[in-house]
PDB file of C-alpha atoms in Angstrom:
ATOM      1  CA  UNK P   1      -7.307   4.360   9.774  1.00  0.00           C
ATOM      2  CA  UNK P   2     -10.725   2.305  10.206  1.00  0.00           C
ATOM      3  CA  UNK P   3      -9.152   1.771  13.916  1.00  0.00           C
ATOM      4  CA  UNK P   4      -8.936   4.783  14.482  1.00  0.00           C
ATOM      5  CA  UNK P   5     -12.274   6.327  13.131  1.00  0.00           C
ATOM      6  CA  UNK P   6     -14.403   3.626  14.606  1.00  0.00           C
ATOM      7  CA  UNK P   7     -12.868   4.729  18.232  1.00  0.00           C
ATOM      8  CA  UNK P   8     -13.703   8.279  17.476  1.00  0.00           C
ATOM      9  CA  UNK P   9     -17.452   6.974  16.459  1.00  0.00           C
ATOM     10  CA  UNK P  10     -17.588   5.260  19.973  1.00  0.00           C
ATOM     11  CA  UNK P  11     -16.910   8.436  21.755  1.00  0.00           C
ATOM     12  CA  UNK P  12     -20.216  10.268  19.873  1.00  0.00           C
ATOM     13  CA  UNK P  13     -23.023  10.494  21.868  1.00  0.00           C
ATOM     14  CA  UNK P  14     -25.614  11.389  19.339  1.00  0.00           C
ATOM     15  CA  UNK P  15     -24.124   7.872  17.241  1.00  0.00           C
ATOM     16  CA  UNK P  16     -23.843   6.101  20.485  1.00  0.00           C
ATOM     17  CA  UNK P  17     -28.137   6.677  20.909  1.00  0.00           C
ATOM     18  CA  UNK P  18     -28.514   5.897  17.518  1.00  0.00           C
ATOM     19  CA  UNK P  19     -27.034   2.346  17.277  1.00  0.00           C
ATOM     20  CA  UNK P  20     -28.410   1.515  20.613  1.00  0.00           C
ATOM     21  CA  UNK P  21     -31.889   2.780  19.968  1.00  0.00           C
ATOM     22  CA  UNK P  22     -31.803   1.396  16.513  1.00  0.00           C
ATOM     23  CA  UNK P  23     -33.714  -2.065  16.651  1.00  0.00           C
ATOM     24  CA  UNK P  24     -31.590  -3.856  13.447  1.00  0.00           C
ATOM     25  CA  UNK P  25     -28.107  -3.085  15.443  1.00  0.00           C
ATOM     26  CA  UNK P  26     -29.540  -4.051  18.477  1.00  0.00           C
ATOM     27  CA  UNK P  27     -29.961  -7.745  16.454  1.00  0.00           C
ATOM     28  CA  UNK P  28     -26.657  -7.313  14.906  1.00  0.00           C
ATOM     29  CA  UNK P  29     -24.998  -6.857  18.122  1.00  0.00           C
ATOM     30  CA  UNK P  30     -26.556 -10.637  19.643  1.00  0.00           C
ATOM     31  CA  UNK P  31     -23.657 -12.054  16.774  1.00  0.00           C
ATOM     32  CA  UNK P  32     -21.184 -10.813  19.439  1.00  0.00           C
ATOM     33  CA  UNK P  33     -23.165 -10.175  22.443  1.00  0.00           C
ATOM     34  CA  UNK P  34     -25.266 -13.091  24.591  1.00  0.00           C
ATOM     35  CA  UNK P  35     -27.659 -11.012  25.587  1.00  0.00           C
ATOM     36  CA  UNK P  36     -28.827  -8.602  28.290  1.00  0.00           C
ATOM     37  CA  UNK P  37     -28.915 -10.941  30.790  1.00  0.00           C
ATOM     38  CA  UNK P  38     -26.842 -13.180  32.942  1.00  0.00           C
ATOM     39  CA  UNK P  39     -30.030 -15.784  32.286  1.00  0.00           C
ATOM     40  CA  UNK P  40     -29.209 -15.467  28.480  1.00  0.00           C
ATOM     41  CA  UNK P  41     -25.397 -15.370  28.998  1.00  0.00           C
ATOM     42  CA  UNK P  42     -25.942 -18.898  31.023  1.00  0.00           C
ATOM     43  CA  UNK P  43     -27.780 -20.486  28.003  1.00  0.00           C
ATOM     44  CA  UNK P  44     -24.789 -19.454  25.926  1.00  0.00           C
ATOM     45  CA  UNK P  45     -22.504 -20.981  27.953  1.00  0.00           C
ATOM     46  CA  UNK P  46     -24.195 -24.125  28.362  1.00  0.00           C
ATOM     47  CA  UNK P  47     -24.049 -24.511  24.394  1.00  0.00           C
ATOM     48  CA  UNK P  48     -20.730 -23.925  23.808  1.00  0.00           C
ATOM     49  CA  UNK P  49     -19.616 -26.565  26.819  1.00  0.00           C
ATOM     50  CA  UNK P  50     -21.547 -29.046  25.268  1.00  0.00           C
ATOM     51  CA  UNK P  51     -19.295 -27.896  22.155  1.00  0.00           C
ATOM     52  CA  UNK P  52     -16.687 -28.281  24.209  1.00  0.00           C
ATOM     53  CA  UNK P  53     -15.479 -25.079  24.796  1.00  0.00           C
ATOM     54  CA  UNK P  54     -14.638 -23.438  27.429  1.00  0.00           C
ATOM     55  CA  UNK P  55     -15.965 -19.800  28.612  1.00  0.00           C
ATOM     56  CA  UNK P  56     -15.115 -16.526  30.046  1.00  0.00           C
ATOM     57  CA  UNK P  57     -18.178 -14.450  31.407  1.00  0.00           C
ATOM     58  CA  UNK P  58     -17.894 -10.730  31.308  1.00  0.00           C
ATOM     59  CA  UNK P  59     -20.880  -8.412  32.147  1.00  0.00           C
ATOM     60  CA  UNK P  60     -20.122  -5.290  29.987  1.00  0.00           C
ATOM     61  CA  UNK P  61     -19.371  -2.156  31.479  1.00  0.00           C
ATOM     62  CA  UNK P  62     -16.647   0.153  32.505  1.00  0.00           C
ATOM     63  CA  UNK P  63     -15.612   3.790  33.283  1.00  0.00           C
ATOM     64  CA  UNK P  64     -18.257   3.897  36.240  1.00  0.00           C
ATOM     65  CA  UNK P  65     -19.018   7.091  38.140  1.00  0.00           C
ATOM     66  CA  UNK P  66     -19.619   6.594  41.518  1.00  0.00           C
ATOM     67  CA  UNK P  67     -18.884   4.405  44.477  1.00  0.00           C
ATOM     68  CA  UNK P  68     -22.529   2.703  44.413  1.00  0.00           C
ATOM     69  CA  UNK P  69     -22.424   1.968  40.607  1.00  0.00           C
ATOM     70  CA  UNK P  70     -18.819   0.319  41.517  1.00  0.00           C
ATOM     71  CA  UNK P  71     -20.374  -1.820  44.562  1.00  0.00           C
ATOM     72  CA  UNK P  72     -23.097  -2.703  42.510  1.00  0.00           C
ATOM     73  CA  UNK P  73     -20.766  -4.265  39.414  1.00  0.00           C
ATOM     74  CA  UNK P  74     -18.424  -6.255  42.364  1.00  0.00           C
ATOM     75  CA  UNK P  75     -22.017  -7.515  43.243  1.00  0.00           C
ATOM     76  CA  UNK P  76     -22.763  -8.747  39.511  1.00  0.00           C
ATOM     77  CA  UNK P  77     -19.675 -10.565  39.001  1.00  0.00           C
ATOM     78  CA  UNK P  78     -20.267 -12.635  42.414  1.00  0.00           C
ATOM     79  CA  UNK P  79     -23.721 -13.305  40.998  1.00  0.00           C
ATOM     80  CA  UNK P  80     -21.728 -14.836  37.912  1.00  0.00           C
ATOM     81  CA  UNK P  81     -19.636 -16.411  40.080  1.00  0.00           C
ATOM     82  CA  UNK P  82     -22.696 -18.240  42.249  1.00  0.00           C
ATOM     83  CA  UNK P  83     -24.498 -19.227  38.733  1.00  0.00           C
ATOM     84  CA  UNK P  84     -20.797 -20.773  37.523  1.00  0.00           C
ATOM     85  CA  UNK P  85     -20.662 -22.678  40.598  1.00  0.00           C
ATOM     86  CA  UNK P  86     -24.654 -23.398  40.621  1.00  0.00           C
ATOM     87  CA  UNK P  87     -24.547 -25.023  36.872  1.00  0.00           C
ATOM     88  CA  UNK P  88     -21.652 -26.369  36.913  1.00  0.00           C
ATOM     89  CA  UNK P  89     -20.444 -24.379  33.972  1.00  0.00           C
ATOM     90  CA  UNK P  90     -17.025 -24.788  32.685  1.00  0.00           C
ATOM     91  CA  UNK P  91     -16.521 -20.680  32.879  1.00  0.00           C
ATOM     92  CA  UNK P  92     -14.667 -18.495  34.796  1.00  0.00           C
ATOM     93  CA  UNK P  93     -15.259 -14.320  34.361  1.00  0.00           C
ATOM     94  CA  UNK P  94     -13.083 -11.612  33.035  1.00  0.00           C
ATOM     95  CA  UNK P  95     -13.426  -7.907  35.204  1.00  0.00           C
ATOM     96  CA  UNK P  96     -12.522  -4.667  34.436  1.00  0.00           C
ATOM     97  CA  UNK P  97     -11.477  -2.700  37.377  1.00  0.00           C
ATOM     98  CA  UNK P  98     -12.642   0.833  35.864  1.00  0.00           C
ATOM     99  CA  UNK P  99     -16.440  -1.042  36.156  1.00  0.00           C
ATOM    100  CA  UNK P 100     -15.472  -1.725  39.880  1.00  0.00           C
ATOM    101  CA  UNK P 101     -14.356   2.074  40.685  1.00  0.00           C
ATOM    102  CA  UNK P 102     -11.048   2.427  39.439  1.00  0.00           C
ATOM    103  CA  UNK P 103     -11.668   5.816  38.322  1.00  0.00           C
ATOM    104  CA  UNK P 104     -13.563   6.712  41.783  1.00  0.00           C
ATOM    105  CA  UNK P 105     -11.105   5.857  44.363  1.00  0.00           C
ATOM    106  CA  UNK P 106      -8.203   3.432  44.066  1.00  0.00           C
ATOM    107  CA  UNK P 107      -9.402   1.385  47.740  1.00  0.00           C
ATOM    108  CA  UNK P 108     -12.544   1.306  46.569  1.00  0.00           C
ATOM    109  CA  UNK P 109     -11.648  -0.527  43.468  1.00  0.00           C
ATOM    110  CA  UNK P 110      -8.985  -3.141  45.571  1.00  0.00           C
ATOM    111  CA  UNK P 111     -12.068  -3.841  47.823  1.00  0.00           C
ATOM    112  CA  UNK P 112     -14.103  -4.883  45.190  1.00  0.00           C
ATOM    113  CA  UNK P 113     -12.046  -6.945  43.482  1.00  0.00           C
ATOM    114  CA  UNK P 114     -11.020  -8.601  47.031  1.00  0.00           C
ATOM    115  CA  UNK P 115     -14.913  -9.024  47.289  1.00  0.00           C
ATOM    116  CA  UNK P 116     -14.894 -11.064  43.831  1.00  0.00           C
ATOM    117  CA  UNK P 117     -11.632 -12.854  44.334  1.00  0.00           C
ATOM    118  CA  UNK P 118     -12.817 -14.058  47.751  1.00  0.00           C
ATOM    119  CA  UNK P 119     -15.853 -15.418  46.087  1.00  0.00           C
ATOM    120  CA  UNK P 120     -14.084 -17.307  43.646  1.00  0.00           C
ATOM    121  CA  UNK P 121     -11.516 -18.731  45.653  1.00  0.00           C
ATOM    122  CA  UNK P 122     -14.154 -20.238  47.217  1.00  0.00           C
ATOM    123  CA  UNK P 123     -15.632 -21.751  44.360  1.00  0.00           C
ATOM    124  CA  UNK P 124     -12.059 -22.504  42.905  1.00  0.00           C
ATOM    125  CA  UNK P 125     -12.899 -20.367  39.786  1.00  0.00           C
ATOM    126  CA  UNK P 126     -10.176 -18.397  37.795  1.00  0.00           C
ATOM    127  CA  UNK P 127     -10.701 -14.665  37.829  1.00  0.00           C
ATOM    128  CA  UNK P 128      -9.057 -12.780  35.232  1.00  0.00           C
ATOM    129  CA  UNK P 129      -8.288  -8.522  35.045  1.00  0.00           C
ATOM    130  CA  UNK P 130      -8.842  -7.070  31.714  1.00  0.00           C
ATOM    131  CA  UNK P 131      -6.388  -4.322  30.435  1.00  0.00           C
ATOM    132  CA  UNK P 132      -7.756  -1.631  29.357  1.00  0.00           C
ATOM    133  CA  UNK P 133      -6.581   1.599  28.085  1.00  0.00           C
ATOM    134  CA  UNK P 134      -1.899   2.203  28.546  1.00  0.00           C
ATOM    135  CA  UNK P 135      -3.018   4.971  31.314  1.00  0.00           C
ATOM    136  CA  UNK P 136      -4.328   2.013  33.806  1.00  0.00           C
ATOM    137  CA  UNK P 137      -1.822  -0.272  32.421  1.00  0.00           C
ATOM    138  CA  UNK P 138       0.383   0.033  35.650  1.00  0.00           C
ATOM    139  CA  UNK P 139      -2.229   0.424  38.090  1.00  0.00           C
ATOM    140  CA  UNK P 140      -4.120  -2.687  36.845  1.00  0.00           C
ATOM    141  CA  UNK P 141      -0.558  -4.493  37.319  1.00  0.00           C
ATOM    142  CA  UNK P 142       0.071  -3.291  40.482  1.00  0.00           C
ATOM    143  CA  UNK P 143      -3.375  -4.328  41.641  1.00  0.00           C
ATOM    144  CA  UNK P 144      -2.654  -7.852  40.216  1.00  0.00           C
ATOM    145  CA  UNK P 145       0.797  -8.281  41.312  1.00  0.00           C
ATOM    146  CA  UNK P 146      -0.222  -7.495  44.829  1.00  0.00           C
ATOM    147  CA  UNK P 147      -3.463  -9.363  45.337  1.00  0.00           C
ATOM    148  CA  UNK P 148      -2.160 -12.460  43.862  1.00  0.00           C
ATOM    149  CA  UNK P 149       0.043 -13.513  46.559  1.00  0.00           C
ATOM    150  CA  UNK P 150      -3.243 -13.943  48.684  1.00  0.00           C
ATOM    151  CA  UNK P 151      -5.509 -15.025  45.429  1.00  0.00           C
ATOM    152  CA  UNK P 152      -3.461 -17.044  42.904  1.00  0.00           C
ATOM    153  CA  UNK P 153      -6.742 -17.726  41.340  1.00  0.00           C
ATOM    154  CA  UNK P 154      -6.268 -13.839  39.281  1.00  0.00           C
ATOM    155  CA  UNK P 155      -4.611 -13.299  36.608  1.00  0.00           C
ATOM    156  CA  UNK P 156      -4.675 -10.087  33.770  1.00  0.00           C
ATOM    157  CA  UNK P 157      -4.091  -9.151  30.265  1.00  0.00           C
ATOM    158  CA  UNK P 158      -1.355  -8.123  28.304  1.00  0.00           C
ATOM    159  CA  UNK P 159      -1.007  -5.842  24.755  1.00  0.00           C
ATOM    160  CA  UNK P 160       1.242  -6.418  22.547  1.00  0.00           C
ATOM    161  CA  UNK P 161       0.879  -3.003  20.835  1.00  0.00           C
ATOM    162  CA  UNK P 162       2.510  -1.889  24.079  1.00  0.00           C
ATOM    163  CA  UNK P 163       5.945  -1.025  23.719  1.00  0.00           C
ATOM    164  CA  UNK P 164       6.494  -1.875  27.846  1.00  0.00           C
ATOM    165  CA  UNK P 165       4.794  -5.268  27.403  1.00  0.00           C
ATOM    166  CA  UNK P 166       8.299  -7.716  27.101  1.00  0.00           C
ATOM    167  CA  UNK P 167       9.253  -6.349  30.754  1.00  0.00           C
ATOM    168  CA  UNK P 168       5.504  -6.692  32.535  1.00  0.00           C
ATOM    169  CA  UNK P 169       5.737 -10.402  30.438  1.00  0.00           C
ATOM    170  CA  UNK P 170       8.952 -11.202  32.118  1.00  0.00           C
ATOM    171  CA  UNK P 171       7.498  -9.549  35.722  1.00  0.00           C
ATOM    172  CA  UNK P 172       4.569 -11.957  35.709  1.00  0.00           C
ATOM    173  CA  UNK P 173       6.385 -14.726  34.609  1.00  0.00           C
ATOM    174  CA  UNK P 174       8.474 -14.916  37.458  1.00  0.00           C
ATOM    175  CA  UNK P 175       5.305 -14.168  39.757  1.00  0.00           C
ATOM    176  CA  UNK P 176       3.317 -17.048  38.195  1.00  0.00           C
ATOM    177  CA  UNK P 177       0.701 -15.012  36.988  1.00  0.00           C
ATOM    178  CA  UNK P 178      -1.444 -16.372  34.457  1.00  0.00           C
ATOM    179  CA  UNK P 179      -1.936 -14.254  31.118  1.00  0.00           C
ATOM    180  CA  UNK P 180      -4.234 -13.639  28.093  1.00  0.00           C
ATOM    181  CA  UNK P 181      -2.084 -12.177  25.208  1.00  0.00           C
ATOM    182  CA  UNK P 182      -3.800  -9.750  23.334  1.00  0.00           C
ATOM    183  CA  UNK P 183      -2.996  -7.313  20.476  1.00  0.00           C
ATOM    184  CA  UNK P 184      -4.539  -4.484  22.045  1.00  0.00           C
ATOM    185  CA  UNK P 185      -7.962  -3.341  20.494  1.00  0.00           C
ATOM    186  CA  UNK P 186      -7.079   0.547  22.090  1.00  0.00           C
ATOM    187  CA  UNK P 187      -6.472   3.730  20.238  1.00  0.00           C
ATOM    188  CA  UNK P 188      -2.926   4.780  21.725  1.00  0.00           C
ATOM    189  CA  UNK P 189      -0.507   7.060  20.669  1.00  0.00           C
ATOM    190  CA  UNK P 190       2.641   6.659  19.061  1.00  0.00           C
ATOM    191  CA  UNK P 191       4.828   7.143  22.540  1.00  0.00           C
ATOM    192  CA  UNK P 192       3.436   3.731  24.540  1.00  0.00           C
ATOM    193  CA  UNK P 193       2.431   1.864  21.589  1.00  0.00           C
ATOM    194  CA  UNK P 194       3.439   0.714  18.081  1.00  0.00           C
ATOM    195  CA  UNK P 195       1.695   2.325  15.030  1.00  0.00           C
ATOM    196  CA  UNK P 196       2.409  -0.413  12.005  1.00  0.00           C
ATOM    197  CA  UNK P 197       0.726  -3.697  12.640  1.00  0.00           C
ATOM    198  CA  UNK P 198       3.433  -5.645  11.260  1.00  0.00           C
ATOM    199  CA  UNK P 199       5.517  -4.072  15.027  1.00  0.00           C
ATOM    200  CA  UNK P 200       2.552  -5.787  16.721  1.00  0.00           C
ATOM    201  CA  UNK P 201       1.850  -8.601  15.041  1.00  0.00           C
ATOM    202  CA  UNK P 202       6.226  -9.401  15.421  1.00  0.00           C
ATOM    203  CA  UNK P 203       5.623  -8.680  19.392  1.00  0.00           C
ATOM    204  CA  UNK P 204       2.687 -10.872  19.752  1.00  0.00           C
ATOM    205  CA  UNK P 205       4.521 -13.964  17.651  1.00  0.00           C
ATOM    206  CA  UNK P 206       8.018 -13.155  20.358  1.00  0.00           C
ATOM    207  CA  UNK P 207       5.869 -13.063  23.468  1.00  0.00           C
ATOM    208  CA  UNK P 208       3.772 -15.978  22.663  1.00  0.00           C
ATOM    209  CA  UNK P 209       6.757 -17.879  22.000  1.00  0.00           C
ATOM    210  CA  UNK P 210       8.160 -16.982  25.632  1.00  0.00           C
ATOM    211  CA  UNK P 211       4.403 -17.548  27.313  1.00  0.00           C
ATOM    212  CA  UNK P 212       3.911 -21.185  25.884  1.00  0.00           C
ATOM    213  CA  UNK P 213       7.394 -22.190  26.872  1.00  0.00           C
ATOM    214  CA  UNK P 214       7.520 -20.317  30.195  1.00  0.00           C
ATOM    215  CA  UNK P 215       4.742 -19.091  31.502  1.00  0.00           C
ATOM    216  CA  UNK P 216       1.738 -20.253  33.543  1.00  0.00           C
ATOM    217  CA  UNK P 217      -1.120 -22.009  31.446  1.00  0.00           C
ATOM    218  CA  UNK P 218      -1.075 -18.862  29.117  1.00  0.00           C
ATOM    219  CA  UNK P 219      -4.256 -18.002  27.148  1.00  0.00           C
ATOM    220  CA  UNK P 220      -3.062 -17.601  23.321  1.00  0.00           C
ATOM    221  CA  UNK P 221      -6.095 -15.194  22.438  1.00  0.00           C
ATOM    222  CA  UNK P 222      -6.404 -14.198  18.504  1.00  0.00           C
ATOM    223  CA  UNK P 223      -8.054 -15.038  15.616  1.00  0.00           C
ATOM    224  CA  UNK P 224      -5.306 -14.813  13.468  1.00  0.00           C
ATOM    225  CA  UNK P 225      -4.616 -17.902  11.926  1.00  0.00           C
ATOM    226  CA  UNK P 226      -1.136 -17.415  11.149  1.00  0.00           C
ATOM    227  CA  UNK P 227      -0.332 -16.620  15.014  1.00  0.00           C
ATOM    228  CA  UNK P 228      -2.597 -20.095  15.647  1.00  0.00           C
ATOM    229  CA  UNK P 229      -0.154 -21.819  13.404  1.00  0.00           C
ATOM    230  CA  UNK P 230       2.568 -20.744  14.465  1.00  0.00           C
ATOM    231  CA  UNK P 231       1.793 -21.485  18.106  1.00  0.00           C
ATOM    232  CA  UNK P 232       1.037 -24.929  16.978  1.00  0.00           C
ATOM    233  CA  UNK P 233       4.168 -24.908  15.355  1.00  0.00           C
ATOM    234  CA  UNK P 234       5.831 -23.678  18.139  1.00  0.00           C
ATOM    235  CA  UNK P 235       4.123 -26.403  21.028  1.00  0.00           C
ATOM    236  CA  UNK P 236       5.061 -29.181  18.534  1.00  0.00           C
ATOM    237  CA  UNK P 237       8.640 -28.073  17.769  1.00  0.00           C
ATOM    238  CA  UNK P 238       9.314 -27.696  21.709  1.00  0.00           C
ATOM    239  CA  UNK P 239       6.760 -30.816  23.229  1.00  0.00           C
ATOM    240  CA  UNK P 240       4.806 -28.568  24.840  1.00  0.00           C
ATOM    241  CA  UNK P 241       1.324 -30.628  25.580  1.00  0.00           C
ATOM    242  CA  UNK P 242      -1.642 -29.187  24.820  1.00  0.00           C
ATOM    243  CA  UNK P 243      -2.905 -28.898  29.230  1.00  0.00           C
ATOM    244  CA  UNK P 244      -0.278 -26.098  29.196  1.00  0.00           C
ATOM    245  CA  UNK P 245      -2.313 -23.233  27.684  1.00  0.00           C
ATOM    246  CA  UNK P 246      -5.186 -22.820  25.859  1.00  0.00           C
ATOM    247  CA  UNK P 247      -6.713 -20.745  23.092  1.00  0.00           C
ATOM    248  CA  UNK P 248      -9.198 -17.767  23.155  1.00  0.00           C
ATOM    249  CA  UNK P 249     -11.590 -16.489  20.931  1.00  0.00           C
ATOM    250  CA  UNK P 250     -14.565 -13.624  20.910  1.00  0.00           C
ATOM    251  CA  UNK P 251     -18.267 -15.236  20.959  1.00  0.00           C
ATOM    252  CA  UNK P 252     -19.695 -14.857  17.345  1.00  0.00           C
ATOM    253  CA  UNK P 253     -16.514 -14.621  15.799  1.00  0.00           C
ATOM    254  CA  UNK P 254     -14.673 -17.785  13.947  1.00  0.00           C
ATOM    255  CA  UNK P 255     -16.844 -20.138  15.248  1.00  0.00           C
ATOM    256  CA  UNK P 256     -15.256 -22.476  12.705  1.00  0.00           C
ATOM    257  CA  UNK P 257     -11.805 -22.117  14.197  1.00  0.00           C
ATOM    258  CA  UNK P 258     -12.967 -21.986  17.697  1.00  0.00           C
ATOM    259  CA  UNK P 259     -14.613 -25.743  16.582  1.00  0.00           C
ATOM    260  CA  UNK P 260     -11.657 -27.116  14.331  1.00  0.00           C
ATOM    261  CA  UNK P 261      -9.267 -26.308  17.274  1.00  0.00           C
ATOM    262  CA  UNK P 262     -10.963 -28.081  20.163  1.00  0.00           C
ATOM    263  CA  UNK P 263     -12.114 -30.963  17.962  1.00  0.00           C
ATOM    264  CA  UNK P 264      -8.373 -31.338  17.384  1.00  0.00           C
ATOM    265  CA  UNK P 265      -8.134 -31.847  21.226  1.00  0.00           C
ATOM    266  CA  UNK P 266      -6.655 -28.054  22.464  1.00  0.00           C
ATOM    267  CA  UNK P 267      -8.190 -26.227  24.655  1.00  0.00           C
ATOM    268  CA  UNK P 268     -10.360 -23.319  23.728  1.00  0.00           C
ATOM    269  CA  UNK P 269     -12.394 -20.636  25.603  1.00  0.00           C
ATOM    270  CA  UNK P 270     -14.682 -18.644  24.157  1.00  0.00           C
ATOM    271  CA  UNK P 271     -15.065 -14.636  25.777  1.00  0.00           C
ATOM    272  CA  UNK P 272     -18.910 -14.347  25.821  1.00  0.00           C
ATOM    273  CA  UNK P 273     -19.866 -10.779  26.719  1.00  0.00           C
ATOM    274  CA  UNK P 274     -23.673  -9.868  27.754  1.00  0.00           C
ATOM    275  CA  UNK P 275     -25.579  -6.546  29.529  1.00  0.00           C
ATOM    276  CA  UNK P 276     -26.735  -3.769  28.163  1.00  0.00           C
ATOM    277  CA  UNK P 277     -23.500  -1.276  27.960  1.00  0.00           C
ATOM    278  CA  UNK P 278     -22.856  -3.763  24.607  1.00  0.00           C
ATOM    279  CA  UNK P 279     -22.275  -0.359  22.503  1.00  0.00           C
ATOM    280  CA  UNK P 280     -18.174   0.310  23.162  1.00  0.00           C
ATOM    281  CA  UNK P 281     -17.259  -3.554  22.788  1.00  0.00           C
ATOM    282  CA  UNK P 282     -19.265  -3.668  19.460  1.00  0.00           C
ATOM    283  CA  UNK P 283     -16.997  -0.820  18.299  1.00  0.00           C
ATOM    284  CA  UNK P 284     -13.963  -2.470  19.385  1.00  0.00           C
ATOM    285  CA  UNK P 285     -14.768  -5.796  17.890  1.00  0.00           C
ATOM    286  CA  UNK P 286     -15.674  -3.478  14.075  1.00  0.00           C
ATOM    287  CA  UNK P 287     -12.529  -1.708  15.173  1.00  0.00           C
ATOM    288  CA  UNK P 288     -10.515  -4.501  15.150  1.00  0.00           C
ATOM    289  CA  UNK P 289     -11.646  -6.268  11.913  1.00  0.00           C
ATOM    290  CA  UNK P 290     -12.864  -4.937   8.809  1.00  0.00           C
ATOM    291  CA  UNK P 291     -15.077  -7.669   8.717  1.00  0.00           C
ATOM    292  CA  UNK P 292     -16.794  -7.392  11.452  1.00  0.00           C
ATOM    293  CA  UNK P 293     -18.038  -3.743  10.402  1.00  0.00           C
ATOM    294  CA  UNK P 294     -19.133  -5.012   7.128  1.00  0.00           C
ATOM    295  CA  UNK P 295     -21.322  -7.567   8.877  1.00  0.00           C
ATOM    296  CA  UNK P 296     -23.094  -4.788  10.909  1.00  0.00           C
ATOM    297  CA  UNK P 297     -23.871  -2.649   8.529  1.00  0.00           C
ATOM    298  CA  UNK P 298     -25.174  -4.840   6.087  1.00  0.00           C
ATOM    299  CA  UNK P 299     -26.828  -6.121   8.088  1.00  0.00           C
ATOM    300  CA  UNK P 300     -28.019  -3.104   9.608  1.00  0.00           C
ATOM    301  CA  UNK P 301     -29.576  -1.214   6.638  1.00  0.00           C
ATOM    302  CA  UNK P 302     -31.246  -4.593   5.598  1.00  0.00           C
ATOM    303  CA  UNK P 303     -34.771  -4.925   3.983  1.00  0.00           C
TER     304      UNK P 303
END
């Protein structure tokens, strides 16, 4: 239920203004944002290497209009890229292909991404395609499957609230595609998509199981401590060494974990989001744990 009305709160325009506007959530929101710019982002990044943790960069923004707001996001991400390269930050970037014109004109979007995969094949940086919403799901697949024959360097997402997710698992498996395993932090309907957590929590433990032993450096991304265990379980019971995947956490969330894990020697990379369309992830992330919405509004309505 809080899933579901925090979505419906995201798509309010008149709450939207609000919380943006509002200077205490705009403070809240730096606990899971790095900022408005890629300058601030940077400094972020540089912290948690020296932490060592890894990062994924991802300049918030999606669901874009027109072909020159869709140009201009393929021309952010290569200015991540040339800052990765520049610093020397151990980073790559996440994309979301609805920010790079997806929902303009399907070329459009393939020549953008080519644009940022070129970039970072150059550099040798990992580029990976968030999933968004089940009705890109197949589109954003397609778009992965066929570019990575040319760019091995790109890899995507997959849900396990997604009833279709075993058979795209098994797909990219075979194509040695790299993959962050998710949950799945979109409202979908009953028809694509399981309705009790304990469905999706069950799917997430199965496909984990078949990523770590099969797949290609798989990114184990949760902050559910009883999937973490039982992925280190899992990689013990089997001798899978730690180089073979890694795990993934949101900036300003379990920075304890994200700590205890790579102090124990695994690897873990940290999603750090920045800009200033920060508004629909910060709904997600309250969506997603109870919480995370108790920290904002506390915090929000605060002396």
């Amino acid at each position: 239920m809080l899933k579901e009305s925090m979505l419906y709160l995201a798509r309010q325009e008149g709450i939207r203004e609000f919380v943006i506007q509002n200077p205490a959530t705009r403070r809240v929101a730096r606990r899971f944002v790095a900022g408005e710019t890629l300058a601030e982002a940077m400094q972020v990044t540089q912290a948690l290497n020296t932490n060592r943790l890894s990062v994924s960069l991802d300049h918030l923004g999606e669901n874009v209009s027109d072909a020159a707001e869709a140009r201009t996001a393929a021309d952010d991400y290569i200015t991540i890229l040339d800052s990765i390269q520049a610093e020397g930050a151990e980073a790559n970037i996440s994309v979301k292909l609805t920010a790079l014109g997806l929902d303009v004109d399907a070329d459009l979007c393939r020549d953008n991404l080519i644009r940022v995969l070129q970039r970072a094949k150059d550099y040798n940086i990992f580029v990976r395609v968030d999933m968004e919403g089940s009705d890109y799901t197949q589109r954003t697949l397609d778009l992965v499957e066929e570019l990575h024959a040319t760019y091995p360097n790109v890899g995507t997402v997959v849900q396990s609230c997604l009833y279709r997710t075993p058979r795209d698992v098994e797909t990219l498996i075979r194509q040695g595609v790299r993959m962050r395993l998710v949950k799945g932090a979109y409202l979908e309907p009953a028809t694509v998509a399981f309705p009790r957590k304990s469905d999706v929590d069950d799917q997430y433990i199965q496909l984990m199981r078949a990523l770590l032993e099969r797949g290609v450096y798989p990114a184990i991304a949760t902050h559910d401590e009883r999937m973490i265990d039982e992925a280190l379980r899992f990689t013990s019971e089997h001798g899978i060494p730690r180089v073979r995947f890694e795990f993934q956490m949101l900036y300003g969330i379990r920075r304890d974990l994200q700590e205890r894990l790579a102090g124990a020697g695994y690897n873990v990379r940290v999603y750090v989001p920045y800009g200033t369309q920060w508004y629909p992830y910060l709904t997600r992330r309250m969506a997603e744990r109870p919480a995370n919405l108790i920290f904002v509004v506390s915090n929000t309505f605060r002396g």
